[in-house]
PDB file of N, CA and C in Angstrom:
ATOM      1  N   MET A 288      10.630 -11.177   8.185  1.00  0.00           N
ATOM      2  CA  MET A 288      11.609 -11.587   7.641  1.00  0.00           C
ATOM      3  C   MET A 288      11.457 -12.930   7.173  1.00  0.00           C
ATOM      4  N   SER A 289      11.799 -13.185   5.754  1.00  0.00           N
ATOM      5  CA  SER A 289      11.034 -14.191   5.181  1.00  0.00           C
ATOM      6  C   SER A 289      12.434 -15.372   5.218  1.00  0.00           C
ATOM      7  N   LYS A 290      11.922 -16.683   5.306  1.00  0.00           N
ATOM      8  CA  LYS A 290      12.866 -17.670   4.894  1.00  0.00           C
ATOM      9  C   LYS A 290      13.529 -17.838   3.940  1.00  0.00           C
ATOM     10  N   LYS A 291      14.551 -17.384   3.571  1.00  0.00           N
ATOM     11  CA  LYS A 291      15.173 -17.427   1.869  1.00  0.00           C
ATOM     12  C   LYS A 291      16.715 -18.530   2.133  1.00  0.00           C
ATOM     13  N   VAL A 292      16.757 -19.638   1.409  1.00  0.00           N
ATOM     14  CA  VAL A 292      18.051 -20.033   1.513  1.00  0.00           C
ATOM     15  C   VAL A 292      18.859 -18.983   1.185  1.00  0.00           C
ATOM     16  N   GLN A 293      20.065 -19.081   1.798  1.00  0.00           N
ATOM     17  CA  GLN A 293      21.211 -18.392   1.546  1.00  0.00           C
ATOM     18  C   GLN A 293      22.307 -19.370   1.513  1.00  0.00           C
ATOM     19  N   LEU A 294      23.491 -18.597   0.821  1.00  0.00           N
ATOM     20  CA  LEU A 294      24.822 -19.625   0.571  1.00  0.00           C
ATOM     21  C   LEU A 294      26.031 -18.826   0.829  1.00  0.00           C
ATOM     22  N   GLU A 295      26.837 -19.732   1.541  1.00  0.00           N
ATOM     23  CA  GLU A 295      28.372 -19.051   1.928  1.00  0.00           C
ATOM     24  C   GLU A 295      28.845 -20.158   1.171  1.00  0.00           C
ATOM     25  N   ASN A 296      30.203 -19.741   0.126  1.00  0.00           N
ATOM     26  CA  ASN A 296      30.641 -21.328  -0.637  1.00  0.00           C
ATOM     27  C   ASN A 296      32.342 -20.308  -0.712  1.00  0.00           C
ATOM     28  N   ASN A 297      33.078 -21.160  -0.772  1.00  0.00           N
ATOM     29  CA  ASN A 297      34.763 -21.090  -1.119  1.00  0.00           C
ATOM     30  C   ASN A 297      34.927 -22.291  -2.071  1.00  0.00           C
ATOM     31  N   GLU A 298      36.447 -22.003  -2.471  1.00  0.00           N
ATOM     32  CA  GLU A 298      36.525 -23.630  -3.827  1.00  0.00           C
ATOM     33  C   GLU A 298      36.796 -24.724  -2.792  1.00  0.00           C
ATOM     34  N   LYS A 299      36.622 -24.595  -1.585  1.00  0.00           N
ATOM     35  CA  LYS A 299      36.778 -26.169  -0.729  1.00  0.00           C
ATOM     36  C   LYS A 299      35.490 -26.464  -0.257  1.00  0.00           C
ATOM     37  N   GLU A 300      34.328 -25.598   0.552  1.00  0.00           N
ATOM     38  CA  GLU A 300      33.283 -26.180   0.908  1.00  0.00           C
ATOM     39  C   GLU A 300      32.256 -25.007   1.013  1.00  0.00           C
ATOM     40  N   GLY A 301      31.342 -25.410   1.301  1.00  0.00           N
ATOM     41  CA  GLY A 301      30.156 -24.254   1.489  1.00  0.00           C
ATOM     42  C   GLY A 301      29.078 -24.553   2.280  1.00  0.00           C
ATOM     43  N   VAL A 302      28.188 -23.759   2.472  1.00  0.00           N
ATOM     44  CA  VAL A 302      26.981 -24.228   3.142  1.00  0.00           C
ATOM     45  C   VAL A 302      25.716 -23.555   2.645  1.00  0.00           C
ATOM     46  N   PHE A 303      24.532 -24.132   2.488  1.00  0.00           N
ATOM     47  CA  PHE A 303      23.244 -23.500   1.972  1.00  0.00           C
ATOM     48  C   PHE A 303      22.402 -23.582   3.718  1.00  0.00           C
ATOM     49  N   TYR A 304      22.125 -22.440   3.516  1.00  0.00           N
ATOM     50  CA  TYR A 304      21.308 -22.226   5.270  1.00  0.00           C
ATOM     51  C   TYR A 304      20.010 -21.261   4.922  1.00  0.00           C
ATOM     52  N   ILE A 305      18.882 -21.437   6.417  1.00  0.00           N
ATOM     53  CA  ILE A 305      18.191 -20.824   6.325  1.00  0.00           C
ATOM     54  C   ILE A 305      18.108 -20.109   7.830  1.00  0.00           C
ATOM     55  N   GLU A 306      18.038 -18.786   7.456  1.00  0.00           N
ATOM     56  CA  GLU A 306      18.309 -17.821   8.730  1.00  0.00           C
ATOM     57  C   GLU A 306      16.717 -17.138   8.754  1.00  0.00           C
ATOM     58  N   GLU A 307      16.361 -16.703   9.880  1.00  0.00           N
ATOM     59  CA  GLU A 307      15.287 -15.778  10.322  1.00  0.00           C
ATOM     60  C   GLU A 307      15.410 -15.135  11.578  1.00  0.00           C
ATOM     61  N   ASN A 308      15.702 -13.767  11.866  1.00  0.00           N
ATOM     62  CA  ASN A 308      15.674 -13.287  12.645  1.00  0.00           C
ATOM     63  C   ASN A 308      17.162 -13.229  13.265  1.00  0.00           C
ATOM     64  N   ASP A 309      18.326 -13.696  12.561  1.00  0.00           N
ATOM     65  CA  ASP A 309      19.533 -14.080  13.090  1.00  0.00           C
ATOM     66  C   ASP A 309      19.553 -15.261  13.965  1.00  0.00           C
ATOM     67  N   ASP A 310      18.547 -16.412  13.562  1.00  0.00           N
ATOM     68  CA  ASP A 310      18.908 -17.578  14.433  1.00  0.00           C
ATOM     69  C   ASP A 310      18.860 -18.487  12.610  1.00  0.00           C
ATOM     70  N   VAL A 311      19.723 -19.380  13.229  1.00  0.00           N
ATOM     71  CA  VAL A 311      19.762 -20.515  11.986  1.00  0.00           C
ATOM     72  C   VAL A 311      18.922 -21.725  12.066  1.00  0.00           C
ATOM     73  N   LEU A 312      17.734 -21.379  11.013  1.00  0.00           N
ATOM     74  CA  LEU A 312      16.675 -22.694  11.428  1.00  0.00           C
ATOM     75  C   LEU A 312      17.070 -23.816  10.453  1.00  0.00           C
ATOM     76  N   GLY A 313      17.995 -23.840   9.599  1.00  0.00           N
ATOM     77  CA  GLY A 313      18.717 -24.949   8.903  1.00  0.00           C
ATOM     78  C   GLY A 313      19.985 -24.799   8.087  1.00  0.00           C
ATOM     79  N   LYS A 314      20.635 -25.887   8.060  1.00  0.00           N
ATOM     80  CA  LYS A 314      21.750 -26.085   7.358  1.00  0.00           C
ATOM     81  C   LYS A 314      21.958 -27.229   6.314  1.00  0.00           C
ATOM     82  N   MET A 315      22.733 -26.770   5.180  1.00  0.00           N
ATOM     83  CA  MET A 315      23.149 -28.102   4.486  1.00  0.00           C
ATOM     84  C   MET A 315      24.475 -27.951   4.303  1.00  0.00           C
ATOM     85  N   ILE A 316      25.269 -28.835   4.526  1.00  0.00           N
ATOM     86  CA  ILE A 316      27.165 -28.612   4.445  1.00  0.00           C
ATOM     87  C   ILE A 316      27.812 -29.419   2.904  1.00  0.00           C
ATOM     88  N   PHE A 317      28.205 -28.795   2.051  1.00  0.00           N
ATOM     89  CA  PHE A 317      28.819 -29.553   1.365  1.00  0.00           C
ATOM     90  C   PHE A 317      30.208 -29.119   0.877  1.00  0.00           C
ATOM     91  N   ARG A 318      31.066 -30.179   0.039  1.00  0.00           N
ATOM     92  CA  ARG A 318      32.596 -30.079   0.112  1.00  0.00           C
ATOM     93  C   ARG A 318      32.738 -29.896  -1.750  1.00  0.00           C
ATOM     94  N   HIS A 319      33.642 -29.210  -2.292  1.00  0.00           N
ATOM     95  CA  HIS A 319      33.780 -29.464  -3.556  1.00  0.00           C
ATOM     96  C   HIS A 319      35.032 -30.519  -3.846  1.00  0.00           C
ATOM     97  N   THR A 320      34.400 -31.521  -4.396  1.00  0.00           N
ATOM     98  CA  THR A 320      35.128 -32.608  -4.257  1.00  0.00           C
ATOM     99  C   THR A 320      35.782 -33.043  -5.658  1.00  0.00           C
ATOM    100  N   ALA A 321      35.489 -32.230  -6.645  1.00  0.00           N
ATOM    101  CA  ALA A 321      36.212 -32.502  -8.120  1.00  0.00           C
ATOM    102  C   ALA A 321      35.705 -31.003  -8.680  1.00  0.00           C
ATOM    103  N   ALA A 322      36.480 -30.773  -9.702  1.00  0.00           N
ATOM    104  CA  ALA A 322      36.685 -29.596 -10.159  1.00  0.00           C
ATOM    105  C   ALA A 322      35.108 -29.409 -10.595  1.00  0.00           C
ATOM    106  N   ASN A 323      34.205 -30.233 -11.292  1.00  0.00           N
ATOM    107  CA  ASN A 323      32.873 -29.797 -11.444  1.00  0.00           C
ATOM    108  C   ASN A 323      31.739 -30.704 -10.345  1.00  0.00           C
ATOM    109  N   GLN A 324      32.223 -30.916  -9.264  1.00  0.00           N
ATOM    110  CA  GLN A 324      31.207 -31.616  -8.325  1.00  0.00           C
ATOM    111  C   GLN A 324      31.224 -30.873  -6.999  1.00  0.00           C
ATOM    112  N   ILE A 325      30.200 -31.060  -6.276  1.00  0.00           N
ATOM    113  CA  ILE A 325      29.989 -31.002  -5.118  1.00  0.00           C
ATOM    114  C   ILE A 325      29.564 -32.304  -4.369  1.00  0.00           C
ATOM    115  N   THR A 326      29.919 -32.522  -2.877  1.00  0.00           N
ATOM    116  CA  THR A 326      29.316 -33.515  -2.246  1.00  0.00           C
ATOM    117  C   THR A 326      28.593 -33.105  -1.149  1.00  0.00           C
ATOM    118  N   ILE A 327      27.362 -33.222  -0.827  1.00  0.00           N
ATOM    119  CA  ILE A 327      26.567 -32.787   0.366  1.00  0.00           C
ATOM    120  C   ILE A 327      26.549 -33.841   1.429  1.00  0.00           C
ATOM    121  N   ASP A 328      27.378 -33.506   2.492  1.00  0.00           N
ATOM    122  CA  ASP A 328      27.652 -34.217   3.525  1.00  0.00           C
ATOM    123  C   ASP A 328      26.502 -34.495   4.680  1.00  0.00           C
ATOM    124  N   HIS A 329      25.784 -33.144   5.012  1.00  0.00           N
ATOM    125  CA  HIS A 329      25.001 -33.301   6.185  1.00  0.00           C
ATOM    126  C   HIS A 329      24.002 -32.175   6.169  1.00  0.00           C
ATOM    127  N   THR A 330      22.841 -32.357   6.462  1.00  0.00           N
ATOM    128  CA  THR A 330      21.694 -31.730   6.505  1.00  0.00           C
ATOM    129  C   THR A 330      20.980 -31.587   7.871  1.00  0.00           C
ATOM    130  N   GLU A 331      20.685 -30.497   8.609  1.00  0.00           N
ATOM    131  CA  GLU A 331      20.128 -30.278   9.987  1.00  0.00           C
ATOM    132  C   GLU A 331      19.157 -28.902   9.872  1.00  0.00           C
ATOM    133  N   VAL A 332      18.023 -29.114  10.418  1.00  0.00           N
ATOM    134  CA  VAL A 332      17.003 -28.340  10.685  1.00  0.00           C
ATOM    135  C   VAL A 332      16.787 -28.055  12.223  1.00  0.00           C
ATOM    136  N   THR A 333      16.366 -27.077  12.988  1.00  0.00           N
ATOM    137  CA  THR A 333      15.902 -27.025  14.577  1.00  0.00           C
ATOM    138  C   THR A 333      14.882 -27.702  14.223  1.00  0.00           C
ATOM    139  N   ASP A 334      14.885 -28.550  15.552  1.00  0.00           N
ATOM    140  CA  ASP A 334      14.026 -29.181  16.180  1.00  0.00           C
ATOM    141  C   ASP A 334      12.234 -28.546  15.600  1.00  0.00           C
ATOM    142  N   ASP A 335      12.079 -27.348  15.859  1.00  0.00           N
ATOM    143  CA  ASP A 335      10.759 -26.477  15.945  1.00  0.00           C
ATOM    144  C   ASP A 335      10.398 -26.435  14.258  1.00  0.00           C
ATOM    145  N   GLU A 336      11.717 -26.361  13.761  1.00  0.00           N
ATOM    146  CA  GLU A 336      10.955 -26.490  12.151  1.00  0.00           C
ATOM    147  C   GLU A 336      11.398 -27.812  11.462  1.00  0.00           C
ATOM    148  N   THR A 337      11.405 -28.688  12.020  1.00  0.00           N
ATOM    149  CA  THR A 337      11.413 -30.190  11.391  1.00  0.00           C
ATOM    150  C   THR A 337      10.043 -30.481  10.797  1.00  0.00           C
ATOM    151  N   GLY A 338      10.243 -30.832   9.431  1.00  0.00           N
ATOM    152  CA  GLY A 338       8.998 -31.287   8.940  1.00  0.00           C
ATOM    153  C   GLY A 338       7.990 -29.763   8.364  1.00  0.00           C
ATOM    154  N   LYS A 339       8.802 -29.054   7.830  1.00  0.00           N
ATOM    155  CA  LYS A 339       8.098 -27.879   7.726  1.00  0.00           C
ATOM    156  C   LYS A 339       8.565 -27.441   5.921  1.00  0.00           C
ATOM    157  N   GLY A 340       9.536 -28.750   5.628  1.00  0.00           N
ATOM    158  CA  GLY A 340       9.810 -28.362   4.397  1.00  0.00           C
ATOM    159  C   GLY A 340      11.265 -27.553   4.049  1.00  0.00           C
ATOM    160  N   LEU A 341      12.100 -27.399   5.081  1.00  0.00           N
ATOM    161  CA  LEU A 341      13.245 -26.534   5.039  1.00  0.00           C
ATOM    162  C   LEU A 341      14.346 -27.333   4.226  1.00  0.00           C
ATOM    163  N   GLY A 342      14.619 -28.446   4.527  1.00  0.00           N
ATOM    164  CA  GLY A 342      15.569 -29.273   4.094  1.00  0.00           C
ATOM    165  C   GLY A 342      15.294 -29.476   2.713  1.00  0.00           C
ATOM    166  N   GLU A 343      13.800 -29.678   2.159  1.00  0.00           N
ATOM    167  CA  GLU A 343      13.830 -29.791   0.793  1.00  0.00           C
ATOM    168  C   GLU A 343      14.002 -28.072  -0.068  1.00  0.00           C
ATOM    169  N   GLU A 344      13.945 -27.102   0.496  1.00  0.00           N
ATOM    170  CA  GLU A 344      14.082 -26.242  -0.184  1.00  0.00           C
ATOM    171  C   GLU A 344      15.624 -26.066  -0.014  1.00  0.00           C
ATOM    172  N   MET A 345      16.152 -26.511   0.866  1.00  0.00           N
ATOM    173  CA  MET A 345      17.690 -26.212   0.856  1.00  0.00           C
ATOM    174  C   MET A 345      17.940 -27.072  -0.440  1.00  0.00           C
ATOM    175  N   VAL A 346      17.794 -28.344  -0.583  1.00  0.00           N
ATOM    176  CA  VAL A 346      18.256 -29.416  -1.655  1.00  0.00           C
ATOM    177  C   VAL A 346      17.733 -28.697  -2.831  1.00  0.00           C
ATOM    178  N   THR A 347      16.462 -28.114  -3.061  1.00  0.00           N
ATOM    179  CA  THR A 347      16.282 -27.636  -4.182  1.00  0.00           C
ATOM    180  C   THR A 347      17.003 -26.241  -4.642  1.00  0.00           C
ATOM    181  N   GLU A 348      17.685 -25.549  -3.801  1.00  0.00           N
ATOM    182  CA  GLU A 348      18.546 -24.512  -3.824  1.00  0.00           C
ATOM    183  C   GLU A 348      19.959 -25.001  -4.498  1.00  0.00           C
ATOM    184  N   ALA A 349      20.221 -26.026  -3.856  1.00  0.00           N
ATOM    185  CA  ALA A 349      21.574 -27.003  -4.133  1.00  0.00           C
ATOM    186  C   ALA A 349      21.268 -26.797  -5.549  1.00  0.00           C
ATOM    187  N   VAL A 350      20.368 -27.987  -6.121  1.00  0.00           N
ATOM    188  CA  VAL A 350      19.949 -28.081  -7.177  1.00  0.00           C
ATOM    189  C   VAL A 350      20.301 -27.430  -8.542  1.00  0.00           C
ATOM    190  N   ASN A 351      19.601 -26.061  -8.062  1.00  0.00           N
ATOM    191  CA  ASN A 351      19.654 -24.917  -8.719  1.00  0.00           C
ATOM    192  C   ASN A 351      20.910 -24.270  -9.139  1.00  0.00           C
ATOM    193  N   PHE A 352      21.720 -24.274  -7.943  1.00  0.00           N
ATOM    194  CA  PHE A 352      22.958 -23.957  -7.736  1.00  0.00           C
ATOM    195  C   PHE A 352      23.916 -24.798  -9.134  1.00  0.00           C
ATOM    196  N   ALA A 353      23.846 -26.265  -8.762  1.00  0.00           N
ATOM    197  CA  ALA A 353      24.376 -26.969  -9.584  1.00  0.00           C
ATOM    198  C   ALA A 353      24.176 -26.974 -10.933  1.00  0.00           C
ATOM    199  N   ARG A 354      22.757 -26.743 -11.356  1.00  0.00           N
ATOM    200  CA  ARG A 354      22.394 -26.449 -12.791  1.00  0.00           C
ATOM    201  C   ARG A 354      23.181 -25.142 -13.416  1.00  0.00           C
ATOM    202  N   LYS A 355      23.070 -23.919 -12.494  1.00  0.00           N
ATOM    203  CA  LYS A 355      23.814 -22.699 -12.826  1.00  0.00           C
ATOM    204  C   LYS A 355      25.049 -22.998 -13.086  1.00  0.00           C
ATOM    205  N   LYS A 356      25.938 -23.660 -12.317  1.00  0.00           N
ATOM    206  CA  LYS A 356      27.332 -23.862 -12.148  1.00  0.00           C
ATOM    207  C   LYS A 356      27.835 -24.835 -13.456  1.00  0.00           C
ATOM    208  N   GLY A 357      26.777 -25.809 -13.736  1.00  0.00           N
ATOM    209  CA  GLY A 357      27.097 -26.684 -14.726  1.00  0.00           C
ATOM    210  C   GLY A 357      27.954 -28.120 -13.801  1.00  0.00           C
ATOM    211  N   ILE A 358      27.480 -28.224 -12.843  1.00  0.00           N
ATOM    212  CA  ILE A 358      28.147 -29.351 -11.642  1.00  0.00           C
ATOM    213  C   ILE A 358      27.263 -30.287 -11.393  1.00  0.00           C
ATOM    214  N   THR A 359      27.930 -31.384 -10.545  1.00  0.00           N
ATOM    215  CA  THR A 359      27.066 -32.269 -10.279  1.00  0.00           C
ATOM    216  C   THR A 359      26.961 -32.503  -9.073  1.00  0.00           C
ATOM    217  N   ILE A 360      25.940 -33.193  -8.415  1.00  0.00           N
ATOM    218  CA  ILE A 360      25.946 -33.491  -6.943  1.00  0.00           C
ATOM    219  C   ILE A 360      25.992 -34.782  -6.548  1.00  0.00           C
ATOM    220  N   VAL A 361      27.084 -35.268  -5.300  1.00  0.00           N
ATOM    221  CA  VAL A 361      27.405 -36.467  -4.966  1.00  0.00           C
ATOM    222  C   VAL A 361      26.121 -36.508  -3.352  1.00  0.00           C
ATOM    223  N   PRO A 362      24.919 -37.228  -3.394  1.00  0.00           N
ATOM    224  CA  PRO A 362      24.225 -36.775  -2.128  1.00  0.00           C
ATOM    225  C   PRO A 362      24.698 -37.906  -1.062  1.00  0.00           C
ATOM    226  N   SER A 363      25.648 -37.799  -0.295  1.00  0.00           N
ATOM    227  CA  SER A 363      26.430 -38.404   0.808  1.00  0.00           C
ATOM    228  C   SER A 363      25.268 -38.429   1.758  1.00  0.00           C
ATOM    229  N   CYS A 364      24.747 -37.234   2.092  1.00  0.00           N
ATOM    230  CA  CYS A 364      24.019 -37.265   3.350  1.00  0.00           C
ATOM    231  C   CYS A 364      22.117 -37.875   2.937  1.00  0.00           C
ATOM    232  N   PRO A 365      22.061 -38.971   3.743  1.00  0.00           N
ATOM    233  CA  PRO A 365      20.938 -39.640   3.655  1.00  0.00           C
ATOM    234  C   PRO A 365      19.807 -39.108   3.469  1.00  0.00           C
ATOM    235  N   PHE A 366      19.252 -37.746   3.754  1.00  0.00           N
ATOM    236  CA  PHE A 366      18.277 -36.964   3.737  1.00  0.00           C
ATOM    237  C   PHE A 366      18.472 -36.601   2.451  1.00  0.00           C
ATOM    238  N   VAL A 367      19.223 -35.865   1.733  1.00  0.00           N
ATOM    239  CA  VAL A 367      19.544 -35.516   0.560  1.00  0.00           C
ATOM    240  C   VAL A 367      19.307 -36.584  -0.501  1.00  0.00           C
ATOM    241  N   ALA A 368      20.031 -37.916  -0.472  1.00  0.00           N
ATOM    242  CA  ALA A 368      19.575 -38.715  -1.149  1.00  0.00           C
ATOM    243  C   ALA A 368      18.274 -39.407  -1.059  1.00  0.00           C
ATOM    244  N   HIS A 369      17.499 -39.381  -0.236  1.00  0.00           N
ATOM    245  CA  HIS A 369      16.088 -39.473  -0.242  1.00  0.00           C
ATOM    246  C   HIS A 369      15.543 -38.378  -0.818  1.00  0.00           C
ATOM    247  N   VAL A 370      15.771 -37.438  -0.898  1.00  0.00           N
ATOM    248  CA  VAL A 370      15.010 -36.228  -1.862  1.00  0.00           C
ATOM    249  C   VAL A 370      15.407 -36.613  -3.190  1.00  0.00           C
ATOM    250  N   PHE A 371      16.504 -36.748  -3.536  1.00  0.00           N
ATOM    251  CA  PHE A 371      16.723 -37.139  -4.858  1.00  0.00           C
ATOM    252  C   PHE A 371      15.900 -38.463  -5.380  1.00  0.00           C
ATOM    253  N   ASP A 372      15.915 -39.277  -4.790  1.00  0.00           N
ATOM    254  CA  ASP A 372      15.258 -40.631  -4.885  1.00  0.00           C
ATOM    255  C   ASP A 372      13.720 -40.326  -4.923  1.00  0.00           C
ATOM    256  N   LYS A 373      13.120 -39.529  -4.654  1.00  0.00           N
ATOM    257  CA  LYS A 373      11.668 -38.907  -4.342  1.00  0.00           C
ATOM    258  C   LYS A 373      11.437 -37.909  -5.690  1.00  0.00           C
ATOM    259  N   THR A 374      12.156 -37.277  -5.913  1.00  0.00           N
ATOM    260  CA  THR A 374      12.505 -35.974  -7.092  1.00  0.00           C
ATOM    261  C   THR A 374      12.924 -36.469  -8.657  1.00  0.00           C
ATOM    262  N   PRO A 375      12.035 -36.929  -9.463  1.00  0.00           N
ATOM    263  CA  PRO A 375      12.962 -37.516 -10.455  1.00  0.00           C
ATOM    264  C   PRO A 375      13.371 -36.541 -11.277  1.00  0.00           C
ATOM    265  N   ASP A 376      12.930 -34.907 -11.293  1.00  0.00           N
ATOM    266  CA  ASP A 376      13.407 -33.948 -11.990  1.00  0.00           C
ATOM    267  C   ASP A 376      15.096 -33.359 -11.365  1.00  0.00           C
ATOM    268  N   PHE A 377      15.417 -33.794 -10.434  1.00  0.00           N
ATOM    269  CA  PHE A 377      16.614 -33.715 -10.154  1.00  0.00           C
ATOM    270  C   PHE A 377      17.696 -34.578 -10.385  1.00  0.00           C
ATOM    271  N   LYS A 378      17.653 -35.563 -11.506  1.00  0.00           N
ATOM    272  CA  LYS A 378      18.542 -36.588 -11.595  1.00  0.00           C
ATOM    273  C   LYS A 378      19.513 -35.764 -12.514  1.00  0.00           C
ATOM    274  N   ASP A 379      19.118 -34.811 -13.237  1.00  0.00           N
ATOM    275  CA  ASP A 379      20.091 -34.310 -13.996  1.00  0.00           C
ATOM    276  C   ASP A 379      21.352 -33.747 -13.617  1.00  0.00           C
ATOM    277  N   VAL A 380      21.534 -33.445 -12.374  1.00  0.00           N
ATOM    278  CA  VAL A 380      22.493 -33.059 -11.496  1.00  0.00           C
ATOM    279  C   VAL A 380      23.386 -34.076 -10.768  1.00  0.00           C
ATOM    280  N   LEU A 381      22.942 -35.505 -10.626  1.00  0.00           N
ATOM    281  CA  LEU A 381      23.636 -36.350 -10.317  1.00  0.00           C
ATOM    282  C   LEU A 381      24.703 -36.687 -11.168  1.00  0.00           C
TER     283      LEU A 381
END
């Protein structure tokens, strides 16, 4: 089974996550903080998967989601803020 970013979302909160063989390898939690805005609060990846790019994949998926929905992202999670700082192409959703 491939490691694909998935999304669970409702009108208040959501989570991007990566699952393999029914094990969650990483997740990124966000809240809907305004009509056209989400705030990403927390990102975590299992110890075995740290450093393999899963966090960046989830941030990329969040950026794609924001672009599709026409919303902005507030990166309150330090990891997500770091990814935004080093990825100029993501600035359009800030």
